[in-house]
Coordinates of C-alpha atoms and ligand atoms in Angstrom, one line a residue:
M1 CA -58.9 82.2 -65.9
K2 CA -55.7 79.8 -65.7
I3 CA -54.3 80.1 -62.4
I4 CA -51.2 79.2 -60.5
I5 CA -50.8 79.2 -56.7
A6 CA -47.6 79.9 -55.9
G7 CA -47.2 78.6 -52.2
A8 CA -50.4 76.1 -51.3
G9 CA -50.1 76.1 -47.8
A10 CA -53.4 77.0 -45.7
M11 CA -54.2 79.9 -47.4
G12 CA -52.9 78.8 -51.0
S13 CA -55.0 75.6 -50.4
R14 CA -58.1 77.8 -49.5
F15 CA -57.6 80.2 -52.8
G16 CA -57.2 76.8 -55.1
L17 CA -59.7 75.2 -53.9
M18 CA -62.3 77.9 -53.9
L19 CA -61.2 79.1 -57.2
H20 CA -61.0 75.5 -59.0
R21 CA -64.8 74.6 -57.6
A22 CA -65.7 77.7 -59.5
N23 CA -64.4 76.2 -62.8
H24 CA -61.2 78.1 -62.7
E25 CA -58.4 76.0 -64.0
V26 CA -56.0 76.0 -61.1
V27 CA -52.5 74.5 -60.3
L28 CA -50.9 74.3 -57.3
V29 CA -46.9 74.7 -56.7
D30 CA -45.1 74.4 -53.4
G31 CA -42.6 73.4 -51.9
W32 CA -43.7 70.5 -49.3
Q33 CA -43.3 67.3 -50.9
E34 CA -45.6 65.4 -48.5
H35 CA -48.2 67.9 -48.9
I36 CA -47.9 67.7 -52.8
D37 CA -48.0 63.8 -52.8
A38 CA -50.8 63.7 -50.5
I39 CA -52.8 66.2 -52.9
N40 CA -51.9 64.4 -55.8
K41 CA -52.8 61.0 -54.7
N42 CA -56.1 61.8 -52.5
G43 CA -57.1 65.1 -53.8
L44 CA -57.3 68.3 -51.4
Q45 CA -59.3 67.4 -48.5
A46 CA -61.3 69.8 -46.9
N47 CA -63.6 70.6 -43.9
F48 CA -65.3 73.5 -45.5
N49 CA -67.6 75.2 -43.2
G50 CA -68.2 72.0 -41.5
E51 CA -68.9 69.9 -44.7
K52 CA -65.9 67.2 -45.7
I53 CA -65.0 67.5 -49.5
V54 CA -62.5 66.7 -51.8
E55 CA -61.2 69.0 -54.7
N56 CA -58.8 67.0 -57.4
I57 CA -56.2 70.0 -58.2
S58 CA -52.8 69.1 -59.7
A59 CA -50.0 70.2 -57.6
Y60 CA -46.4 70.2 -58.2
N61 CA -43.1 70.6 -56.4
Q62 CA -41.3 74.2 -57.0
N63 CA -38.3 72.3 -57.9
E64 CA -39.7 70.6 -60.8
I65 CA -41.3 73.2 -62.4
A66 CA -40.1 72.0 -65.9
K67 CA -42.9 69.5 -65.7
V68 CA -45.7 71.8 -65.5
D69 CA -47.1 72.6 -68.7
F70 CA -49.6 75.8 -68.2
S71 CA -49.6 79.1 -69.7
A72 CA -51.1 81.1 -66.7
D73 CA -52.9 84.3 -66.7
L74 CA -52.6 84.9 -63.1
V75 CA -50.2 83.6 -60.5
I76 CA -51.4 84.1 -56.8
L77 CA -48.6 84.4 -54.6
F78 CA -49.2 83.0 -51.1
T79 CA -45.8 82.0 -49.5
K80 CA -44.9 82.7 -46.0
A81 CA -42.8 85.9 -46.4
M82 CA -39.3 84.1 -45.8
Q83 CA -40.0 81.5 -48.9
L84 CA -41.2 84.3 -51.3
D85 CA -37.9 85.1 -53.1
S86 CA -37.1 81.3 -53.4
M87 CA -40.7 80.6 -55.0
L88 CA -40.4 83.7 -57.3
Q89 CA -37.0 82.2 -58.7
S90 CA -38.7 78.8 -59.0
I91 CA -41.6 79.9 -61.1
N92 CA -39.8 82.5 -63.1
S93 CA -39.9 80.6 -66.4
L94 CA -43.7 80.1 -65.9
L95 CA -44.2 83.7 -66.3
H96 CA -45.0 85.0 -69.7
E97 CA -45.2 88.7 -70.8
D98 CA -48.9 88.7 -69.8
T99 CA -48.7 86.8 -66.7
K100 CA -50.2 89.1 -63.8
V101 CA -48.9 88.4 -60.3
L102 CA -50.8 88.9 -57.1
C103 CA -49.2 89.0 -53.9
L104 CA -51.5 88.5 -50.8
L105 CA -49.0 87.5 -48.1
N106 CA -49.3 89.5 -44.6
G107 CA -46.5 92.2 -43.9
I108 CA -44.9 94.9 -45.4
G109 CA -42.8 95.8 -48.6
H110 CA -43.2 92.4 -50.6
E111 CA -43.4 94.4 -53.8
D112 CA -39.5 95.4 -53.2
R113 CA -38.5 92.1 -53.9
I114 CA -41.0 90.9 -56.5
K115 CA -40.1 93.7 -58.6
K116 CA -36.7 91.8 -59.1
Y117 CA -38.6 89.1 -61.0
V118 CA -41.8 90.5 -62.3
P119 CA -42.3 93.3 -64.7
Y120 CA -43.8 96.5 -62.9
Q121 CA -46.6 96.6 -64.9
N122 CA -47.6 92.8 -64.0
I123 CA -47.4 93.3 -60.4
F124 CA -50.8 93.7 -58.2
L125 CA -50.8 93.9 -54.4
G126 CA -53.3 93.0 -52.1
N127 CA -54.5 91.9 -48.8
T128 CA -57.1 89.6 -47.2
M129 CA -59.2 88.8 -44.3
W130 CA -59.8 85.1 -45.2
T131 CA -58.5 82.8 -42.8
S132 CA -57.2 78.9 -43.0
G133 CA -55.5 76.3 -41.2
L134 CA -53.6 73.3 -42.6
Q135 CA -54.5 70.2 -40.5
G136 CA -51.7 67.7 -42.2
P137 CA -50.2 67.1 -45.7
G138 CA -53.2 67.9 -48.0
K139 CA -55.8 68.8 -45.4
V140 CA -57.1 71.8 -44.6
K141 CA -59.8 73.4 -42.4
L142 CA -61.5 76.5 -43.7
F143 CA -64.4 78.2 -41.8
G144 CA -65.9 81.6 -41.8
D145 CA -66.0 84.6 -44.1
G146 CA -63.3 87.0 -45.7
S147 CA -62.4 89.5 -48.1
I148 CA -59.8 90.8 -50.3
D149 CA -58.5 94.0 -51.5
L150 CA -56.3 94.5 -54.4
Q151 CA -54.8 97.0 -56.8
N152 CA -52.6 97.3 -59.6
L153 CA -48.8 98.7 -59.0
A154 CA -48.4 100.3 -62.1
Q155 CA -50.9 103.1 -63.3
G156 CA -52.8 102.2 -66.6
Q157 CA -53.5 98.4 -65.4
E158 CA -56.8 99.2 -63.5
Q159 CA -58.6 97.2 -66.1
A160 CA -56.4 94.4 -65.5
A161 CA -56.9 94.7 -61.6
N162 CA -60.8 94.5 -62.2
T163 CA -60.5 91.6 -64.2
I164 CA -58.8 89.8 -61.3
V165 CA -61.5 90.9 -59.0
E166 CA -64.0 89.6 -61.0
A167 CA -62.3 86.1 -61.3
L168 CA -62.0 86.2 -57.6
N169 CA -65.3 86.9 -57.0
Q170 CA -66.7 84.1 -59.5
A171 CA -65.5 82.0 -56.6
D172 CA -67.1 83.8 -53.8
L173 CA -63.9 85.7 -52.5
N174 CA -65.5 88.8 -51.7
A175 CA -62.6 90.7 -53.7
K176 CA -62.8 94.5 -54.3
Y177 CA -60.7 97.1 -56.0
S178 CA -58.8 99.3 -53.8
S179 CA -57.8 103.0 -54.6
N180 CA -55.2 102.9 -51.8
I181 CA -53.9 99.4 -51.3
L182 CA -50.8 100.7 -49.6
S183 CA -53.0 102.2 -46.6
S184 CA -55.2 98.7 -46.6
I185 CA -51.9 96.7 -46.7
Y186 CA -50.7 98.8 -43.5
K187 CA -54.3 98.6 -41.7
K188 CA -54.0 94.9 -41.9
A189 CA -50.4 94.8 -41.0
C190 CA -51.7 96.5 -37.7
V191 CA -54.2 93.4 -37.1
N192 CA -51.1 90.9 -37.6
G193 CA -48.7 93.2 -35.9
S194 CA -51.1 93.4 -32.8
V195 CA -52.5 89.9 -32.6
N196 CA -50.1 87.5 -34.5
G197 CA -47.3 88.3 -32.2
L198 CA -49.1 88.5 -29.1
C199 CA -51.1 85.5 -29.3
T200 CA -47.9 83.7 -30.2
I201 CA -46.1 85.0 -26.8
L202 CA -49.3 84.5 -24.7
E203 CA -50.4 81.3 -26.3
C204 CA -53.8 82.5 -26.8
N205 CA -56.4 82.7 -29.7
I206 CA -57.6 86.1 -30.9
A207 CA -60.9 86.2 -28.4
S208 CA -58.5 85.6 -25.3
L209 CA -56.1 88.0 -26.3
G210 CA -58.9 90.6 -26.8
A211 CA -60.7 89.9 -23.5
S212 CA -57.3 91.3 -21.9
S213 CA -57.5 94.7 -20.8
Y214 CA -53.7 94.7 -20.6
A215 CA -53.3 93.3 -24.2
N216 CA -55.4 96.2 -25.3
T217 CA -53.1 98.6 -24.0
I218 CA -50.1 97.0 -25.3
I219 CA -52.3 97.1 -29.1
S220 CA -52.9 100.7 -28.7
Q221 CA -49.2 101.5 -28.5
I222 CA -48.2 99.0 -31.2
V223 CA -51.1 100.6 -33.5
D224 CA -49.5 104.3 -32.8
E225 CA -46.1 103.0 -34.1
F226 CA -47.5 101.5 -37.2
I227 CA -49.7 104.6 -37.7
A228 CA -46.2 106.9 -37.4
I229 CA -44.2 104.9 -39.8
A230 CA -46.9 104.8 -42.4
S231 CA -47.3 108.8 -41.9
A232 CA -43.5 109.4 -42.6
Q233 CA -44.2 107.3 -45.8
N234 CA -47.1 109.6 -46.7
I235 CA -49.9 106.7 -46.0
F236 CA -52.3 107.9 -43.8
L237 CA -54.4 105.5 -41.3
D238 CA -57.0 106.6 -38.9
K239 CA -56.5 105.1 -35.5
D240 CA -60.1 104.7 -34.2
E241 CA -60.7 102.8 -37.7
V242 CA -57.9 100.4 -37.4
L243 CA -58.7 99.4 -33.7
T244 CA -62.3 98.9 -34.8
Q245 CA -60.8 96.6 -37.6
I246 CA -58.6 94.8 -34.8
K247 CA -61.7 94.7 -32.4
S248 CA -63.8 93.0 -35.0
S249 CA -61.4 90.4 -34.9
F250 CA -61.9 89.5 -31.5
D251 CA -65.3 88.3 -32.1
P252 CA -65.8 84.4 -31.6
E253 CA -68.5 84.1 -34.1
T254 CA -66.2 85.6 -36.5
I255 CA -62.7 84.7 -36.3
G256 CA -61.8 85.2 -32.8
L257 CA -61.3 81.4 -32.2
H258 CA -58.8 81.5 -34.9
Y259 CA -55.1 81.0 -33.9
P260 CA -53.1 83.4 -35.8
S261 CA -50.7 82.0 -38.9
M262 CA -47.6 83.1 -36.5
Y263 CA -49.0 81.0 -33.4
Q264 CA -49.7 78.3 -36.0
D265 CA -46.1 78.3 -37.4
L266 CA -44.1 78.6 -33.9
I267 CA -46.3 76.8 -31.3
D268 CA -47.7 74.4 -33.4
N269 CA -45.5 73.5 -36.2
K270 CA -42.2 74.7 -34.7
R271 CA -41.6 76.7 -37.5
L272 CA -39.8 80.3 -38.1
T273 CA -42.4 82.9 -38.0
E274 CA -43.0 86.0 -40.4
I275 CA -42.3 88.7 -37.6
D276 CA -39.4 90.4 -39.3
Y277 CA -42.0 91.2 -42.2
I278 CA -44.4 92.6 -39.8
N279 CA -43.4 94.2 -36.6
G280 CA -39.7 93.9 -37.6
V281 CA -40.2 96.3 -40.6
I282 CA -41.6 99.0 -38.3
V283 CA -38.4 98.7 -36.2
R284 CA -36.3 98.8 -39.4
K285 CA -38.0 101.9 -40.9
G286 CA -38.1 103.6 -37.5
K287 CA -34.5 103.7 -37.7
Q288 CA -34.5 105.1 -41.1
Y289 CA -37.3 107.7 -40.1
Q290 CA -35.7 108.3 -36.5
I291 CA -38.9 107.3 -35.0
S292 CA -39.1 105.3 -31.6
T293 CA -40.9 102.0 -31.9
P294 CA -40.3 100.3 -28.6
Y295 CA -43.3 98.1 -28.6
C296 CA -42.7 96.3 -31.9
N297 CA -38.8 96.3 -31.1
F298 CA -39.8 94.3 -27.9
L299 CA -42.4 92.4 -29.6
T300 CA -40.1 91.1 -32.1
E301 CA -37.3 90.4 -29.8
L302 CA -39.7 88.2 -27.7
I303 CA -40.6 86.2 -30.7
H304 CA -37.0 85.9 -31.8
S305 CA -36.3 84.6 -28.4
K306 CA -39.2 82.2 -28.2
E307 CA -38.0 81.0 -31.8
E308 CA -34.4 80.2 -30.4
I309 CA -36.1 78.7 -27.1
L310 CA -38.1 76.1 -29.4
G311 CA -35.0 75.5 -31.4
V312 CA -36.2 76.8 -34.5
R313 CA -33.7 79.8 -34.9
Ligands
NAD401 P1 -48.4 78.1 -44.6 O1 -47.4 78.2 -43.7 O2 -49.5 77.4 -44.4 O3 -47.9 77.7 -45.9 C1 -46.7 78.4 -46.7 C2 -46.0 77.5 -47.1 O4 -45.3 76.6 -45.9 C3 -46.7 76.3 -48.0 O5 -45.5 76.0 -49.1 C4 -46.7 75.2 -47.1 O6 -46.7 74.2 -47.8 C5 -45.4 75.4 -46.1 N1 -45.8 74.6 -45.1 C6 -46.8 74.7 -44.4 N2 -46.8 73.7 -43.0 C7 -45.7 73.2 -43.4 C8 -45.2 72.1 -42.7 N3 -45.7 71.8 -41.4 N4 -43.9 71.6 -43.0 C9 -43.2 71.9 -44.2 N5 -43.8 73.0 -44.7 C10 -44.9 73.2 -44.6 O7 -49.0 79.5 -44.7 P2 -50.3 80.5 -44.8 O8 -50.8 80.2 -43.6 O9 -51.0 79.7 -46.0 O10 -49.6 81.9 -44.8 C11 -49.5 82.5 -46.5 C12 -49.5 83.8 -46.2 O11 -50.8 84.2 -46.0 C13 -48.7 84.5 -44.8 O12 -48.1 85.7 -45.5 C14 -49.7 84.7 -44.2 O13 -49.4 85.5 -43.1 C15 -50.8 84.9 -44.6 N6 -52.1 84.8 -44.1 C16 -52.2 83.6 -43.5 C17 -53.8 83.4 -43.0 C18 -54.0 82.3 -41.9 O14 -55.1 82.3 -41.3 N7 -53.2 81.1 -42.3 C19 -54.7 84.7 -43.1 C20 -54.2 85.5 -43.8 C21 -53.0 86.0 -44.4
AOT402 C1 -56.1 87.1 -39.4 N1 -55.2 86.3 -39.3 O1 -53.9 87.2 -41.0 C2 -56.8 87.3 -40.5 O2 -53.2 84.4 -39.0 O3 -51.6 85.8 -40.3 C3 -53.0 85.5 -39.7 C4 -54.2 86.5 -40.0 C5 -58.1 88.4 -40.4 C6 -58.3 89.0 -39.6 C7 -57.4 89.0 -38.2 C8 -56.4 88.1 -38.5

């Protein structure tokens, strides 16, 4: 399959690398010139489960899209949430009438923005339990396992969704068709809404967060708020199932030692976070549905404060 990775940071690099190793034709499109130059010069360098590997994949700046001569079957969106509009504008000329677009960003409601740029029948939504970390321009550290859930947004596109699942599974990405992707996205958002902001404020990894009884009490309250907002939209989540999924991420043998992407953004790289697209969405929807969301509100404001104190907001 011919695949464009739109947003080739930590996660885009992981997916680009694994898909390229499985003999898909892959092109990386990104906005960070130093990273693009490093990939084109030295290849994408990875510590892949402890083994040092190099994958030679072409990378382009999203501002020089005219140079990209590639008719893609699939675009995988992997920007940070606040970069999504600008990426969709940049790649617009690369989309032909059959190009499928799969969104794997964390957070809620991205489809509302994607619909402005991509025909409805070509939009596919998903989420992933894979993780990744950039170690510098052109360098990525990949460890652990993961999975992907995805579904077509438009009815009648189930077969196309299954074709995407097959292509991802040729690269051992452990994808499966979901018959209720909105519920799955909310479930993953509960994980991010609990661990990303708290690990960033408390400056710890997921395992340390999980070891704190106080943090577990806060997580339970946050999850209640996500579940209430989801229910208001007829998306139903089982709290025990959600908490089990969150707790499984505490295990140091799986991803407990991971510092969430929000931590990597704010603490390691002094960049803005995705808090407005995770807990912040719950606050905005709470106002719309008149549901109180004090924990998500406080956590969003704490992260905004920390962004300000660290000089990135
Ligand atoms: P990322 O920040 O690594 O990359 C996103 C964009 O930011 C890319 O264009 C990248 O080149 C650019 N960028 C990264 N570091 C930069 C720097 N130091 N200076 C300038 N530009 C830089 O994002 P990601 O972690 O790959 O996340 C993409 C999406 O996937 C997000 O929605 C995230 O929440 C989600 N996600 C991340 C992980 C993870 O483990 N990283 C896991 C699951 C989902
Ligand atoms: C994560 N981490 O999604 C992945 O870092 O943004 C992130 C992220 C899978 C399970 C738990 C946390």
